[in-house]
Amino acid sequence: MTYIAPEESAFGVGFFERLEANAKPMSLTRGPDAWDVLESIKRNVSNILNTRIGGAQSAPHLGLVDFNDATLETLDLSVRIKLAIQQCLERYEPRLTRVLVRADQDSFNPLTLRFHITATINSEALHDKVQFSLLLDQSRKYRVF
């Protein structure tokens, strides 16, 4: 049996996901499936971005500020949100590196904020670029696609 150092296998699926009662058994030699890692990252990105700063006592800077009170123009607001998303993911999603966030315009719905994330997955299970789309929906929740 091959030994995998904990620091090399730490970036698979999340700890709490492995503790779930219906979690798939995981081999120490093979690690998690690439699909499971990707889905885990998407869930975590959604959780991170839907958390408001100050909402987690153990990590007071986790999350994004509430942009509902913003008085800036849409372009300025879009740039601020883009930078906040990038900084938040760089700080709180260690499985992603080289994170780039781009604001996308929706010509059919100009009031909708859409973002496109490109990053490299830093995982023993997967060394690849990944792309996510974010939509700030009507209930002010970020949805990850």
C-alpha positions as YAML, in Angstrom:
chain: A
units: angstrom
residues:
- id: 1
  name: MET
  ca: [0.00, 0.00, 0.00]
- id: 2
  name: THR
  ca: [1.34, 3.41, -0.97]
- id: 3
  name: TYR
  ca: [1.46, 6.04, 1.73]
- id: 4
  name: ILE
  ca: [0.08, 9.46, 0.81]
- id: 5
  name: ALA
  ca: [1.29, 12.28, 3.01]
- id: 6
  name: PRO
  ca: [-1.62, 14.20, 4.56]
- id: 7
  name: GLU
  ca: [-0.44, 17.50, 3.10]
- id: 8
  name: GLU
  ca: [-0.58, 15.96, -0.40]
- id: 9
  name: SER
  ca: [-4.11, 14.61, -0.07]
- id: 10
  name: ALA
  ca: [-5.62, 17.48, 1.88]
- id: 11
  name: PHE
  ca: [-7.29, 19.11, -1.09]
- id: 12
  name: GLY
  ca: [-9.86, 16.50, -2.12]
- id: 13
  name: VAL
  ca: [-13.40, 16.76, -0.83]
- id: 14
  name: GLY
  ca: [-14.24, 18.73, 2.29]
- id: 15
  name: PHE
  ca: [-13.89, 17.31, 5.79]
- id: 16
  name: PHE
  ca: [-17.59, 17.57, 6.65]
- id: 17
  name: GLU
  ca: [-18.54, 15.99, 3.33]
- id: 18
  name: ARG
  ca: [-16.42, 12.95, 4.23]
- id: 19
  name: LEU
  ca: [-18.21, 12.69, 7.60]
- id: 20
  name: GLU
  ca: [-21.71, 12.53, 6.09]
- id: 21
  name: ALA
  ca: [-23.53, 9.25, 6.69]
- id: 22
  name: ASN
  ca: [-24.10, 8.64, 2.97]
- id: 23
  name: ALA
  ca: [-20.56, 9.65, 1.92]
- id: 24
  name: LYS
  ca: [-18.85, 7.40, -0.59]
- id: 25
  name: PRO
  ca: [-15.99, 5.34, 0.82]
- id: 26
  name: MET
  ca: [-12.65, 6.80, -0.21]
- id: 27
  name: SER
  ca: [-9.41, 4.99, -0.92]
- id: 28
  name: LEU
  ca: [-6.21, 6.46, 0.49]
- id: 29
  name: THR
  ca: [-4.31, 5.30, -2.57]
- id: 30
  name: ARG
  ca: [-6.73, 6.54, -5.24]
- id: 31
  name: GLY
  ca: [-8.24, 9.55, -3.51]
- id: 32
  name: PRO
  ca: [-11.60, 11.08, -4.41]
- id: 33
  name: ASP
  ca: [-13.13, 11.14, -7.88]
- id: 34
  name: ALA
  ca: [-12.46, 14.30, -9.89]
- id: 35
  name: TRP
  ca: [-16.23, 14.92, -10.14]
- id: 36
  name: ASP
  ca: [-16.58, 14.78, -6.34]
- id: 37
  name: VAL
  ca: [-13.74, 17.28, -5.91]
- id: 38
  name: LEU
  ca: [-15.31, 19.67, -8.42]
- id: 39
  name: GLU
  ca: [-18.76, 19.44, -6.82]
- id: 40
  name: SER
  ca: [-17.21, 19.96, -3.38]
- id: 41
  name: ILE
  ca: [-15.44, 23.09, -4.59]
- id: 42
  name: LYS
  ca: [-18.65, 24.44, -6.15]
- id: 43
  name: ARG
  ca: [-20.57, 23.90, -2.89]
- id: 44
  name: ASN
  ca: [-17.84, 25.60, -0.90]
- id: 45
  name: VAL
  ca: [-17.65, 28.57, -3.31]
- id: 46
  name: SER
  ca: [-21.41, 28.98, -2.96]
- id: 47
  name: ASN
  ca: [-21.20, 28.79, 0.84]
- id: 48
  name: ILE
  ca: [-18.30, 31.25, 1.01]
- id: 49
  name: LEU
  ca: [-19.89, 33.83, -1.26]
- id: 50
  name: ASN
  ca: [-23.29, 33.60, 0.43]
- id: 51
  name: THR
  ca: [-21.74, 34.31, 3.83]
- id: 52
  name: ARG
  ca: [-21.62, 37.92, 4.97]
- id: 53
  name: ILE
  ca: [-18.53, 39.35, 6.63]
- id: 54
  name: GLY
  ca: [-18.92, 39.06, 10.38]
- id: 55
  name: GLY
  ca: [-21.25, 36.07, 10.10]
- id: 56
  name: ALA
  ca: [-18.62, 33.55, 11.22]
- id: 57
  name: GLN
  ca: [-17.01, 34.23, 14.59]
- id: 58
  name: SER
  ca: [-14.08, 31.92, 13.95]
- id: 59
  name: ALA
  ca: [-13.29, 33.65, 10.63]
- id: 60
  name: PRO
  ca: [-14.50, 37.26, 10.89]
- id: 61
  name: HIS
  ca: [-13.39, 38.17, 7.35]
- id: 62
  name: LEU
  ca: [-15.08, 35.15, 5.72]
- id: 63
  name: GLY
  ca: [-17.64, 36.12, 3.10]
- id: 64
  name: LEU
  ca: [-18.60, 39.23, 1.21]
- id: 65
  name: VAL
  ca: [-19.90, 42.58, 2.36]
- id: 66
  name: ASP
  ca: [-23.57, 43.27, 1.77]
- id: 67
  name: PHE
  ca: [-23.71, 45.19, -1.49]
- id: 68
  name: ASN
  ca: [-27.43, 46.02, -1.13]
- id: 69
  name: ASP
  ca: [-26.61, 49.39, 0.37]
- id: 70
  name: ALA
  ca: [-24.22, 50.30, -2.42]
- id: 71
  name: THR
  ca: [-24.62, 53.79, -3.80]
- id: 72
  name: LEU
  ca: [-22.03, 53.40, -6.54]
- id: 73
  name: GLU
  ca: [-22.79, 53.12, -10.22]
- id: 74
  name: THR
  ca: [-23.31, 49.62, -11.57]
- id: 75
  name: LEU
  ca: [-19.86, 49.52, -13.19]
- id: 76
  name: ASP
  ca: [-18.10, 50.54, -9.97]
- id: 77
  name: LEU
  ca: [-20.22, 48.08, -8.00]
- id: 78
  name: SER
  ca: [-19.38, 45.31, -10.46]
- id: 79
  name: VAL
  ca: [-15.64, 45.99, -10.09]
- id: 80
  name: ARG
  ca: [-15.87, 46.05, -6.28]
- id: 81
  name: ILE
  ca: [-17.80, 42.78, -6.18]
- id: 82
  name: LYS
  ca: [-15.38, 41.15, -8.65]
- id: 83
  name: LEU
  ca: [-12.39, 42.06, -6.50]
- id: 84
  name: ALA
  ca: [-14.16, 40.96, -3.32]
- id: 85
  name: ILE
  ca: [-15.02, 37.57, -4.87]
- id: 86
  name: GLN
  ca: [-11.44, 37.04, -6.02]
- id: 87
  name: GLN
  ca: [-9.94, 37.96, -2.63]
- id: 88
  name: CYS
  ca: [-12.45, 35.82, -0.76]
- id: 89
  name: LEU
  ca: [-11.79, 32.74, -2.90]
- id: 90
  name: GLU
  ca: [-8.02, 33.19, -2.71]
- id: 91
  name: ARG
  ca: [-8.26, 33.35, 1.07]
- id: 92
  name: TYR
  ca: [-10.92, 30.72, 1.86]
- id: 93
  name: GLU
  ca: [-10.84, 28.11, -0.93]
- id: 94
  name: PRO
  ca: [-7.33, 26.59, -0.81]
- id: 95
  name: ARG
  ca: [-8.11, 24.11, -3.58]
- id: 96
  name: LEU
  ca: [-8.22, 26.99, -6.09]
- id: 97
  name: THR
  ca: [-5.13, 28.85, -7.28]
- id: 98
  name: ARG
  ca: [-4.62, 31.52, -9.94]
- id: 99
  name: VAL
  ca: [-8.19, 32.75, -9.46]
- id: 100
  name: LEU
  ca: [-9.43, 35.21, -12.08]
- id: 101
  name: VAL
  ca: [-12.89, 36.74, -11.86]
- id: 102
  name: ARG
  ca: [-14.55, 38.49, -14.78]
- id: 103
  name: ALA
  ca: [-17.80, 40.44, -14.67]
- id: 104
  name: ASP
  ca: [-20.13, 39.49, -17.53]
- id: 105
  name: GLN
  ca: [-22.88, 41.68, -18.93]
- id: 106
  name: ASP
  ca: [-26.30, 40.17, -19.52]
- id: 107
  name: SER
  ca: [-27.83, 42.03, -22.46]
- id: 108
  name: PHE
  ca: [-31.27, 40.54, -21.74]
- id: 109
  name: ASN
  ca: [-31.23, 41.54, -18.07]
- id: 110
  name: PRO
  ca: [-28.84, 44.45, -17.43]
- id: 111
  name: LEU
  ca: [-29.66, 44.56, -13.70]
- id: 112
  name: THR
  ca: [-28.41, 41.00, -13.19]
- id: 113
  name: LEU
  ca: [-24.85, 40.61, -11.97]
- id: 114
  name: ARG
  ca: [-23.00, 37.70, -13.55]
- id: 115
  name: PHE
  ca: [-19.42, 36.68, -12.96]
- id: 116
  name: HIS
  ca: [-17.14, 34.13, -14.55]
- id: 117
  name: ILE
  ca: [-14.39, 32.48, -12.49]
- id: 118
  name: THR
  ca: [-11.37, 30.78, -14.01]
- id: 119
  name: ALA
  ca: [-8.96, 29.01, -11.67]
- id: 120
  name: THR
  ca: [-6.59, 26.09, -11.37]
- id: 121
  name: ILE
  ca: [-7.58, 23.29, -9.02]
- id: 122
  name: ASN
  ca: [-4.81, 22.56, -6.53]
- id: 123
  name: SER
  ca: [-5.68, 18.95, -5.78]
- id: 124
  name: GLU
  ca: [-4.02, 15.56, -5.84]
- id: 125
  name: ALA
  ca: [-7.23, 14.28, -7.43]
- id: 126
  name: LEU
  ca: [-7.26, 16.86, -10.19]
- id: 127
  name: HIS
  ca: [-4.69, 19.22, -11.71]
- id: 128
  name: ASP
  ca: [-6.70, 21.16, -14.19]
- id: 129
  name: LYS
  ca: [-8.22, 24.51, -14.97]
- id: 130
  name: VAL
  ca: [-11.80, 24.97, -14.00]
- id: 131
  name: GLN
  ca: [-14.41, 27.57, -14.86]
- id: 132
  name: PHE
  ca: [-17.47, 28.55, -12.88]
- id: 133
  name: SER
  ca: [-20.26, 30.96, -13.62]
- id: 134
  name: LEU
  ca: [-21.83, 32.95, -10.81]
- id: 135
  name: LEU
  ca: [-25.22, 34.59, -10.82]
- id: 136
  name: LEU
  ca: [-26.43, 36.92, -8.11]
- id: 137
  name: ASP
  ca: [-30.12, 35.96, -8.14]
- id: 138
  name: GLN
  ca: [-33.25, 37.89, -7.13]
- id: 139
  name: SER
  ca: [-32.93, 36.77, -3.49]
- id: 140
  name: ARG
  ca: [-29.34, 38.14, -3.39]
- id: 141
  name: LYS
  ca: [-27.81, 34.65, -3.27]
- id: 142
  name: TYR
  ca: [-24.89, 33.61, -5.43]
- id: 143
  name: ARG
  ca: [-25.59, 30.54, -7.53]
- id: 144
  name: VAL
  ca: [-22.63, 28.60, -8.91]
- id: 145
  name: PHE
  ca: [-22.87, 26.86, -12.30]
...
